[in-house]
Amino acid sequence: MDEWQGFVFVNLAGDKAVPLADSFHEDSANLDNWPLISLRLGHSYRKTMDCNWKIFWENFNECLHCPGVHPELCKMVPIYSRAYMEPRDDPDWQQHLGSCDPKLAGGLREGAYTWTLDGQAVGDSFEGLTEQERKTGYHYVVNQPSVFIAAHVDYVRIVRLLPLAVGQTELQVEWLFSEETLADKSINIEEAAAFAKLVMQQDAMVSELNQKGMQCIEHQHGVLMPEEYDVHNFQNWVREQIKTL
Ligand SMILES: [Fe+2]
């Protein structure tokens, strides 16, 4: 058992358990400027998805599905509308160096500050964030296969995956806000969570569709696209984990 910024992690692998610090994905954001330990639960959502847990993670690791599955998110994060997760996914990324256009450089659309329906912050945004952290608007910490944390300027979302069966996974999502935001009765917390909840529901829906496709009697295997490099990394990670069993 170990603790990180108020989160308690339990590893049941006994002697094989790696140190907590080594278990985070190497590309995880540094959330030292977020007041994680003082945040409180404001909203939660659970859904039993009819898919294997690996299908959900594969979906998490690519944005080829974004234009077709997440029309609202693609408006909020314009580079997603190009099916790219980040600027360097574009083969011509060097030509766009220094661009401020979020469709090329990533980050939120102009006038948006966070993942809410109108892009406006819920209550006051967190003090202590850098200009760049505010500008980017979303930061991920990943600890697969159990959890990822999405940090915004005004709230933090925890997404946990609990495998229930070979073809069933529970999605557990929690939204954390400051005590001041939760105490402000003029703020509708459910509405504040609605945008990210919609995105999660879209991901759950497409993961279930993918599961159905893989169960098709004609299915042999798929072909990864160049944009799915992180799916390939995830699949290699799974292979490495299986070797240690
Ligand atoms: Fe998605």
PDB file of C-alpha atoms and ligand atoms in Angstrom:
ATOM      1  CA  MET A   1       0.000   0.000   0.000  1.00  0.00           C
ATOM      2  CA  ASP A   2       1.250   3.476  -0.778  1.00  0.00           C
ATOM      3  CA  GLU A   3      -0.107   7.003  -0.917  1.00  0.00           C
ATOM      4  CA  TRP A   4       0.158   9.687  -3.580  1.00  0.00           C
ATOM      5  CA  GLN A   5      -1.317  13.150  -3.041  1.00  0.00           C
ATOM      6  CA  GLY A   6      -4.199  11.787  -0.991  1.00  0.00           C
ATOM      7  CA  PHE A   7      -4.821   8.753  -3.206  1.00  0.00           C
ATOM      8  CA  VAL A   8      -4.267   5.339  -1.625  1.00  0.00           C
ATOM      9  CA  PHE A   9      -2.943   2.631  -3.946  1.00  0.00           C
ATOM     10  CA  VAL A  10      -3.009  -1.047  -2.989  1.00  0.00           C
ATOM     11  CA  ASN A  11      -1.021  -3.592  -4.972  1.00  0.00           C
ATOM     12  CA  LEU A  12      -2.003  -7.209  -4.389  1.00  0.00           C
ATOM     13  CA  ALA A  13       1.005  -8.620  -6.257  1.00  0.00           C
ATOM     14  CA  GLY A  14       2.959  -9.237  -3.068  1.00  0.00           C
ATOM     15  CA  ASP A  15       6.694  -9.549  -3.733  1.00  0.00           C
ATOM     16  CA  LYS A  16       6.173  -8.658  -7.405  1.00  0.00           C
ATOM     17  CA  ALA A  17       4.692  -5.245  -6.616  1.00  0.00           C
ATOM     18  CA  VAL A  18       6.697  -2.405  -8.170  1.00  0.00           C
ATOM     19  CA  PRO A  19       7.174   0.863  -6.257  1.00  0.00           C
ATOM     20  CA  LEU A  20       4.177   3.168  -6.725  1.00  0.00           C
ATOM     21  CA  ALA A  21       6.287   5.876  -8.344  1.00  0.00           C
ATOM     22  CA  ASP A  22       7.392   3.394 -11.031  1.00  0.00           C
ATOM     23  CA  SER A  23       3.837   2.325 -11.793  1.00  0.00           C
ATOM     24  CA  PHE A  24       2.702   5.629 -13.308  1.00  0.00           C
ATOM     25  CA  HIS A  25       2.857   5.946 -17.084  1.00  0.00           C
ATOM     26  CA  GLU A  26       6.027   7.768 -18.111  1.00  0.00           C
ATOM     27  CA  ASP A  27       4.057  10.462 -19.939  1.00  0.00           C
ATOM     28  CA  SER A  28       1.917  11.265 -16.917  1.00  0.00           C
ATOM     29  CA  ALA A  29       1.563  14.950 -16.092  1.00  0.00           C
ATOM     30  CA  ASN A  30       3.057  16.472 -12.971  1.00  0.00           C
ATOM     31  CA  LEU A  31       0.111  17.571 -10.823  1.00  0.00           C
ATOM     32  CA  ASP A  32       2.165  19.094  -8.003  1.00  0.00           C
ATOM     33  CA  ASN A  33       0.450  22.447  -8.593  1.00  0.00           C
ATOM     34  CA  TRP A  34      -3.027  20.965  -8.055  1.00  0.00           C
ATOM     35  CA  PRO A  35      -4.385  20.928  -4.470  1.00  0.00           C
ATOM     36  CA  LEU A  36      -5.357  17.278  -4.856  1.00  0.00           C
ATOM     37  CA  ILE A  37      -5.215  16.393  -1.190  1.00  0.00           C
ATOM     38  CA  SER A  38      -7.752  19.070  -0.213  1.00  0.00           C
ATOM     39  CA  LEU A  39     -10.334  18.323  -2.924  1.00  0.00           C
ATOM     40  CA  ARG A  40     -13.671  16.733  -2.092  1.00  0.00           C
ATOM     41  CA  LEU A  41     -16.037  14.414  -3.942  1.00  0.00           C
ATOM     42  CA  GLY A  42     -18.739  16.360  -5.750  1.00  0.00           C
ATOM     43  CA  HIS A  43     -20.208  13.894  -8.202  1.00  0.00           C
ATOM     44  CA  SER A  44     -19.824  10.240  -9.144  1.00  0.00           C
ATOM     45  CA  TYR A  45     -20.967   7.977 -11.951  1.00  0.00           C
ATOM     46  CA  ARG A  46     -20.841   4.213 -12.372  1.00  0.00           C
ATOM     47  CA  LYS A  47     -21.622   2.118 -15.393  1.00  0.00           C
ATOM     48  CA  THR A  48     -21.221  -1.575 -16.106  1.00  0.00           C
ATOM     49  CA  MET A  49     -19.779  -1.808 -19.614  1.00  0.00           C
ATOM     50  CA  ASP A  50     -20.136  -4.936 -21.717  1.00  0.00           C
ATOM     51  CA  CYS A  51     -16.509  -4.990 -22.763  1.00  0.00           C
ATOM     52  CA  ASN A  52     -13.176  -6.327 -21.633  1.00  0.00           C
ATOM     53  CA  TRP A  53     -11.060  -3.841 -19.678  1.00  0.00           C
ATOM     54  CA  LYS A  54      -8.312  -3.919 -22.349  1.00  0.00           C
ATOM     55  CA  ILE A  55     -10.728  -2.653 -24.995  1.00  0.00           C
ATOM     56  CA  PHE A  56     -11.448   0.438 -22.921  1.00  0.00           C
ATOM     57  CA  TRP A  57      -7.720   1.120 -22.477  1.00  0.00           C
ATOM     58  CA  GLU A  58      -7.063   0.655 -26.185  1.00  0.00           C
ATOM     59  CA  ASN A  59      -9.755   3.237 -26.856  1.00  0.00           C
ATOM     60  CA  PHE A  60      -8.146   5.557 -24.294  1.00  0.00           C
ATOM     61  CA  ASN A  61      -4.839   5.301 -26.147  1.00  0.00           C
ATOM     62  CA  GLU A  62      -5.955   6.614 -29.520  1.00  0.00           C
ATOM     63  CA  CYS A  63      -8.002   9.436 -30.971  1.00  0.00           C
ATOM     64  CA  LEU A  64      -8.834   7.961 -34.352  1.00  0.00           C
ATOM     65  CA  HIS A  65     -12.292   7.420 -32.915  1.00  0.00           C
ATOM     66  CA  CYS A  66     -12.657  11.027 -31.738  1.00  0.00           C
ATOM     67  CA  PRO A  67     -14.198  12.694 -34.821  1.00  0.00           C
ATOM     68  CA  GLY A  68     -16.876  10.031 -35.136  1.00  0.00           C
ATOM     69  CA  VAL A  69     -17.563   9.397 -31.458  1.00  0.00           C
ATOM     70  CA  HIS A  70     -16.937  12.704 -29.659  1.00  0.00           C
ATOM     71  CA  PRO A  71     -18.367  15.631 -31.679  1.00  0.00           C
ATOM     72  CA  GLU A  72     -18.664  17.842 -28.566  1.00  0.00           C
ATOM     73  CA  LEU A  73     -15.150  17.026 -27.357  1.00  0.00           C
ATOM     74  CA  CYS A  74     -13.718  17.704 -30.815  1.00  0.00           C
ATOM     75  CA  LYS A  75     -15.101  21.230 -30.626  1.00  0.00           C
ATOM     76  CA  MET A  76     -13.593  21.650 -27.154  1.00  0.00           C
ATOM     77  CA  VAL A  77     -10.198  20.184 -28.128  1.00  0.00           C
ATOM     78  CA  PRO A  78      -9.854  21.017 -31.827  1.00  0.00           C
ATOM     79  CA  ILE A  79      -6.801  18.818 -32.495  1.00  0.00           C
ATOM     80  CA  TYR A  80      -8.976  15.798 -31.632  1.00  0.00           C
ATOM     81  CA  SER A  81     -11.140  16.634 -34.644  1.00  0.00           C
ATOM     82  CA  ARG A  82      -8.088  15.730 -36.765  1.00  0.00           C
ATOM     83  CA  ALA A  83      -7.934  12.308 -35.024  1.00  0.00           C
ATOM     84  CA  TYR A  84      -4.669  13.301 -33.340  1.00  0.00           C
ATOM     85  CA  MET A  85      -3.978  13.144 -29.612  1.00  0.00           C
ATOM     86  CA  GLU A  86      -1.158  15.680 -29.748  1.00  0.00           C
ATOM     87  CA  PRO A  87       0.706  17.874 -32.267  1.00  0.00           C
ATOM     88  CA  ARG A  88       3.494  15.385 -32.963  1.00  0.00           C
ATOM     89  CA  ASP A  89       0.979  12.822 -34.184  1.00  0.00           C
ATOM     90  CA  ASP A  90       0.761  14.962 -37.324  1.00  0.00           C
ATOM     91  CA  PRO A  91       3.417  13.866 -39.880  1.00  0.00           C
ATOM     92  CA  ASP A  92       3.838  17.571 -40.739  1.00  0.00           C
ATOM     93  CA  TRP A  93       4.131  18.727 -37.129  1.00  0.00           C
ATOM     94  CA  GLN A  94       7.412  20.550 -37.739  1.00  0.00           C
ATOM     95  CA  GLN A  95       5.708  22.900 -40.182  1.00  0.00           C
ATOM     96  CA  HIS A  96       3.315  23.968 -37.428  1.00  0.00           C
ATOM     97  CA  LEU A  97       5.846  24.631 -34.687  1.00  0.00           C
ATOM     98  CA  GLY A  98       4.993  27.835 -32.849  1.00  0.00           C
ATOM     99  CA  SER A  99       1.410  27.876 -34.111  1.00  0.00           C
ATOM    100  CA  CYS A 100      -1.190  29.158 -31.641  1.00  0.00           C
ATOM    101  CA  ASP A 101      -4.044  27.460 -33.472  1.00  0.00           C
ATOM    102  CA  PRO A 102      -5.349  24.756 -31.076  1.00  0.00           C
ATOM    103  CA  LYS A 103      -6.255  22.636 -34.087  1.00  0.00           C
ATOM    104  CA  LEU A 104      -2.510  22.351 -34.736  1.00  0.00           C
ATOM    105  CA  ALA A 105      -0.962  23.015 -31.332  1.00  0.00           C
ATOM    106  CA  GLY A 106      -3.451  21.188 -29.101  1.00  0.00           C
ATOM    107  CA  GLY A 107      -5.197  22.583 -26.030  1.00  0.00           C
ATOM    108  CA  LEU A 108      -8.692  23.948 -25.623  1.00  0.00           C
ATOM    109  CA  ARG A 109     -10.632  25.998 -28.154  1.00  0.00           C
ATOM    110  CA  GLU A 110     -10.399  29.742 -27.867  1.00  0.00           C
ATOM    111  CA  GLY A 111     -12.560  31.026 -25.001  1.00  0.00           C
ATOM    112  CA  ALA A 112     -12.686  27.670 -23.193  1.00  0.00           C
ATOM    113  CA  TYR A 113     -10.919  27.035 -19.898  1.00  0.00           C
ATOM    114  CA  THR A 114     -12.076  23.588 -18.839  1.00  0.00           C
ATOM    115  CA  TRP A 115     -14.096  20.539 -19.796  1.00  0.00           C
ATOM    116  CA  THR A 116     -17.620  21.817 -19.077  1.00  0.00           C
ATOM    117  CA  LEU A 117     -20.574  22.285 -21.421  1.00  0.00           C
ATOM    118  CA  ASP A 118     -19.786  25.967 -21.979  1.00  0.00           C
ATOM    119  CA  GLY A 119     -16.033  25.700 -21.390  1.00  0.00           C
ATOM    120  CA  GLN A 120     -16.210  28.028 -18.384  1.00  0.00           C
ATOM    121  CA  ALA A 121     -14.639  27.139 -15.031  1.00  0.00           C
ATOM    122  CA  VAL A 122     -16.777  25.799 -12.191  1.00  0.00           C
ATOM    123  CA  GLY A 123     -16.256  28.311  -9.389  1.00  0.00           C
ATOM    124  CA  ASP A 124     -12.762  29.721  -8.970  1.00  0.00           C
ATOM    125  CA  SER A 125      -9.949  27.947 -10.793  1.00  0.00           C
ATOM    126  CA  PHE A 126      -7.138  26.518  -8.657  1.00  0.00           C
ATOM    127  CA  GLU A 127      -4.503  28.969  -7.522  1.00  0.00           C
ATOM    128  CA  GLY A 128      -0.906  28.045  -8.179  1.00  0.00           C
ATOM    129  CA  LEU A 129      -1.279  26.652 -11.698  1.00  0.00           C
ATOM    130  CA  THR A 130       1.162  27.950 -14.279  1.00  0.00           C
ATOM    131  CA  GLU A 131       0.033  29.866 -17.357  1.00  0.00           C
ATOM    132  CA  GLN A 132       0.922  26.863 -19.493  1.00  0.00           C
ATOM    133  CA  GLU A 133      -1.053  24.499 -17.266  1.00  0.00           C
ATOM    134  CA  ARG A 134      -4.074  26.785 -17.586  1.00  0.00           C
ATOM    135  CA  LYS A 135      -3.648  27.135 -21.315  1.00  0.00           C
ATOM    136  CA  THR A 136      -3.414  23.383 -21.984  1.00  0.00           C
ATOM    137  CA  GLY A 137      -6.600  22.854 -19.982  1.00  0.00           C
ATOM    138  CA  TYR A 138      -6.350  19.086 -19.417  1.00  0.00           C
ATOM    139  CA  HIS A 139      -3.600  16.968 -17.887  1.00  0.00           C
ATOM    140  CA  TYR A 140      -3.534  13.210 -17.468  1.00  0.00           C
ATOM    141  CA  VAL A 141      -1.947  10.955 -14.891  1.00  0.00           C
ATOM    142  CA  VAL A 142      -2.177   7.302 -15.907  1.00  0.00           C
ATOM    143  CA  ASN A 143      -1.675   4.220 -13.793  1.00  0.00           C
ATOM    144  CA  GLN A 144      -2.834   1.355 -15.959  1.00  0.00           C
ATOM    145  CA  PRO A 145      -4.667  -0.949 -15.693  1.00  0.00           C
ATOM    146  CA  SER A 146      -6.639   0.550 -12.815  1.00  0.00           C
ATOM    147  CA  VAL A 147      -6.979   4.291 -13.048  1.00  0.00           C
ATOM    148  CA  PHE A 148      -6.377   7.537 -14.850  1.00  0.00           C
ATOM    149  CA  ILE A 149      -6.797  11.017 -13.451  1.00  0.00           C
ATOM    150  CA  ALA A 150      -7.738  14.021 -15.567  1.00  0.00           C
ATOM    151  CA  ALA A 151      -6.884  17.388 -14.029  1.00  0.00           C
ATOM    152  CA  HIS A 152      -8.479  20.619 -15.199  1.00  0.00           C
ATOM    153  CA  VAL A 153      -8.129  24.175 -13.903  1.00  0.00           C
ATOM    154  CA  ASP A 154     -11.216  23.845 -11.681  1.00  0.00           C
ATOM    155  CA  TYR A 155     -11.840  20.159 -10.999  1.00  0.00           C
ATOM    156  CA  VAL A 156     -10.194  16.752 -11.146  1.00  0.00           C
ATOM    157  CA  ARG A 157     -11.780  13.598 -12.520  1.00  0.00           C
ATOM    158  CA  ILE A 158     -10.807  10.104 -11.410  1.00  0.00           C
ATOM    159  CA  VAL A 159     -11.626   7.232 -13.746  1.00  0.00           C
ATOM    160  CA  ARG A 160     -11.242   3.702 -12.388  1.00  0.00           C
ATOM    161  CA  LEU A 161     -11.779   0.447 -14.220  1.00  0.00           C
ATOM    162  CA  LEU A 162     -12.810  -2.679 -12.385  1.00  0.00           C
ATOM    163  CA  PRO A 163     -12.907  -5.901 -14.447  1.00  0.00           C
ATOM    164  CA  LEU A 164     -16.011  -7.901 -13.497  1.00  0.00           C
ATOM    165  CA  ALA A 165     -15.784 -10.677 -16.097  1.00  0.00           C
ATOM    166  CA  VAL A 166     -14.022 -11.391 -19.393  1.00  0.00           C
ATOM    167  CA  GLY A 167     -16.535  -9.222 -21.222  1.00  0.00           C
ATOM    168  CA  GLN A 168     -17.653  -6.898 -18.447  1.00  0.00           C
ATOM    169  CA  THR A 169     -15.949  -3.927 -16.793  1.00  0.00           C
ATOM    170  CA  GLU A 170     -17.245  -1.421 -14.277  1.00  0.00           C
ATOM    171  CA  LEU A 171     -16.497   2.201 -15.076  1.00  0.00           C
ATOM    172  CA  GLN A 172     -16.206   4.293 -11.913  1.00  0.00           C
ATOM    173  CA  VAL A 173     -15.889   8.051 -12.368  1.00  0.00           C
ATOM    174  CA  GLU A 174     -15.531  10.627  -9.594  1.00  0.00           C
ATOM    175  CA  TRP A 175     -15.377  14.415  -9.869  1.00  0.00           C
ATOM    176  CA  LEU A 176     -13.404  16.296  -7.206  1.00  0.00           C
ATOM    177  CA  PHE A 177     -13.850  20.009  -6.495  1.00  0.00           C
ATOM    178  CA  SER A 178     -12.588  22.480  -3.933  1.00  0.00           C
ATOM    179  CA  GLU A 179     -14.572  22.853  -0.714  1.00  0.00           C
ATOM    180  CA  GLU A 180     -15.378  26.438  -1.719  1.00  0.00           C
ATOM    181  CA  THR A 181     -16.890  25.334  -5.014  1.00  0.00           C
ATOM    182  CA  LEU A 182     -18.990  22.631  -3.336  1.00  0.00           C
ATOM    183  CA  ALA A 183     -20.186  25.111  -0.700  1.00  0.00           C
ATOM    184  CA  ASP A 184     -21.361  27.566  -3.369  1.00  0.00           C
ATOM    185  CA  LYS A 185     -25.056  26.798  -3.724  1.00  0.00           C
ATOM    186  CA  SER A 186     -25.258  28.771  -6.967  1.00  0.00           C
ATOM    187  CA  ILE A 187     -23.166  26.091  -8.699  1.00  0.00           C
ATOM    188  CA  ASN A 188     -24.891  23.070 -10.215  1.00  0.00           C
ATOM    189  CA  ILE A 189     -22.312  20.316  -9.742  1.00  0.00           C
ATOM    190  CA  GLU A 190     -24.227  17.779 -11.809  1.00  0.00           C
ATOM    191  CA  GLU A 191     -24.240  20.204 -14.717  1.00  0.00           C
ATOM    192  CA  ALA A 192     -20.517  20.838 -14.171  1.00  0.00           C
ATOM    193  CA  ALA A 193     -19.875  17.106 -14.550  1.00  0.00           C
ATOM    194  CA  ALA A 194     -22.157  16.687 -17.568  1.00  0.00           C
ATOM    195  CA  PHE A 195     -19.586  17.309 -20.304  1.00  0.00           C
ATOM    196  CA  ALA A 196     -17.039  14.760 -19.115  1.00  0.00           C
ATOM    197  CA  LYS A 197     -19.828  12.313 -18.308  1.00  0.00           C
ATOM    198  CA  LEU A 198     -21.037  12.563 -21.910  1.00  0.00           C
ATOM    199  CA  VAL A 199     -17.499  11.852 -23.173  1.00  0.00           C
ATOM    200  CA  MET A 200     -17.191   8.843 -20.846  1.00  0.00           C
ATOM    201  CA  GLN A 201     -20.552   7.487 -21.994  1.00  0.00           C
ATOM    202  CA  GLN A 202     -19.474   7.831 -25.619  1.00  0.00           C
ATOM    203  CA  ASP A 203     -16.252   5.937 -24.869  1.00  0.00           C
ATOM    204  CA  ALA A 204     -18.220   3.225 -23.049  1.00  0.00           C
ATOM    205  CA  MET A 205     -20.607   2.906 -25.995  1.00  0.00           C
ATOM    206  CA  VAL A 206     -17.849   2.535 -28.575  1.00  0.00           C
ATOM    207  CA  SER A 207     -15.907   0.104 -26.356  1.00  0.00           C
ATOM    208  CA  GLU A 208     -18.996  -2.093 -26.163  1.00  0.00           C
ATOM    209  CA  LEU A 209     -19.345  -1.911 -29.946  1.00  0.00           C
ATOM    210  CA  ASN A 210     -15.708  -2.919 -30.311  1.00  0.00           C
ATOM    211  CA  GLN A 211     -16.287  -5.894 -28.007  1.00  0.00           C
ATOM    212  CA  LYS A 212     -19.200  -7.025 -30.178  1.00  0.00           C
ATOM    213  CA  GLY A 213     -17.042  -6.715 -33.275  1.00  0.00           C
ATOM    214  CA  MET A 214     -14.284  -8.844 -31.747  1.00  0.00           C
ATOM    215  CA  GLN A 215     -16.829 -11.524 -30.888  1.00  0.00           C
ATOM    216  CA  CYS A 216     -17.942 -11.693 -34.516  1.00  0.00           C
ATOM    217  CA  ILE A 217     -17.328 -15.186 -35.818  1.00  0.00           C
ATOM    218  CA  GLU A 218     -15.493 -13.799 -38.855  1.00  0.00           C
ATOM    219  CA  HIS A 219     -13.078 -11.697 -36.780  1.00  0.00           C
ATOM    220  CA  GLN A 220      -9.465 -12.839 -36.943  1.00  0.00           C
ATOM    221  CA  HIS A 221      -7.430  -9.777 -36.009  1.00  0.00           C
ATOM    222  CA  GLY A 222      -7.283  -6.067 -36.608  1.00  0.00           C
ATOM    223  CA  VAL A 223      -4.638  -3.830 -38.196  1.00  0.00           C
ATOM    224  CA  LEU A 224      -3.185  -0.911 -36.256  1.00  0.00           C
ATOM    225  CA  MET A 225      -2.986   2.483 -37.924  1.00  0.00           C
ATOM    226  CA  PRO A 226       0.079   4.734 -37.419  1.00  0.00           C
ATOM    227  CA  GLU A 227      -2.062   6.941 -35.159  1.00  0.00           C
ATOM    228  CA  GLU A 228      -2.532   3.943 -32.883  1.00  0.00           C
ATOM    229  CA  TYR A 229       1.096   3.854 -31.724  1.00  0.00           C
ATOM    230  CA  ASP A 230      -0.031   4.064 -28.109  1.00  0.00           C
ATOM    231  CA  VAL A 231      -2.415   1.151 -28.633  1.00  0.00           C
ATOM    232  CA  HIS A 232       0.635  -0.791 -29.815  1.00  0.00           C
ATOM    233  CA  ASN A 233       2.515   0.347 -26.681  1.00  0.00           C
ATOM    234  CA  PHE A 234      -0.405  -0.748 -24.520  1.00  0.00           C
ATOM    235  CA  GLN A 235      -0.575  -4.155 -26.185  1.00  0.00           C
ATOM    236  CA  ASN A 236       3.179  -4.607 -25.655  1.00  0.00           C
ATOM    237  CA  TRP A 237       2.701  -3.616 -22.002  1.00  0.00           C
ATOM    238  CA  VAL A 238       0.014  -6.291 -21.640  1.00  0.00           C
ATOM    239  CA  ARG A 239       2.368  -8.875 -23.207  1.00  0.00           C
ATOM    240  CA  GLU A 240       5.090  -7.909 -20.735  1.00  0.00           C
ATOM    241  CA  GLN A 241       2.718  -8.229 -17.794  1.00  0.00           C
ATOM    242  CA  ILE A 242       1.603 -11.678 -18.920  1.00  0.00           C
ATOM    243  CA  LYS A 243       5.237 -12.837 -18.933  1.00  0.00           C
ATOM    244  CA  THR A 244       5.511 -12.029 -15.241  1.00  0.00           C
ATOM    245  CA  LEU A 245       2.518 -14.166 -14.254  1.00  0.00           C
TER     246      LEU A 245
HETATM  247 FE    FE B   1     -12.749   8.613 -26.528  1.00  0.00          FE
END
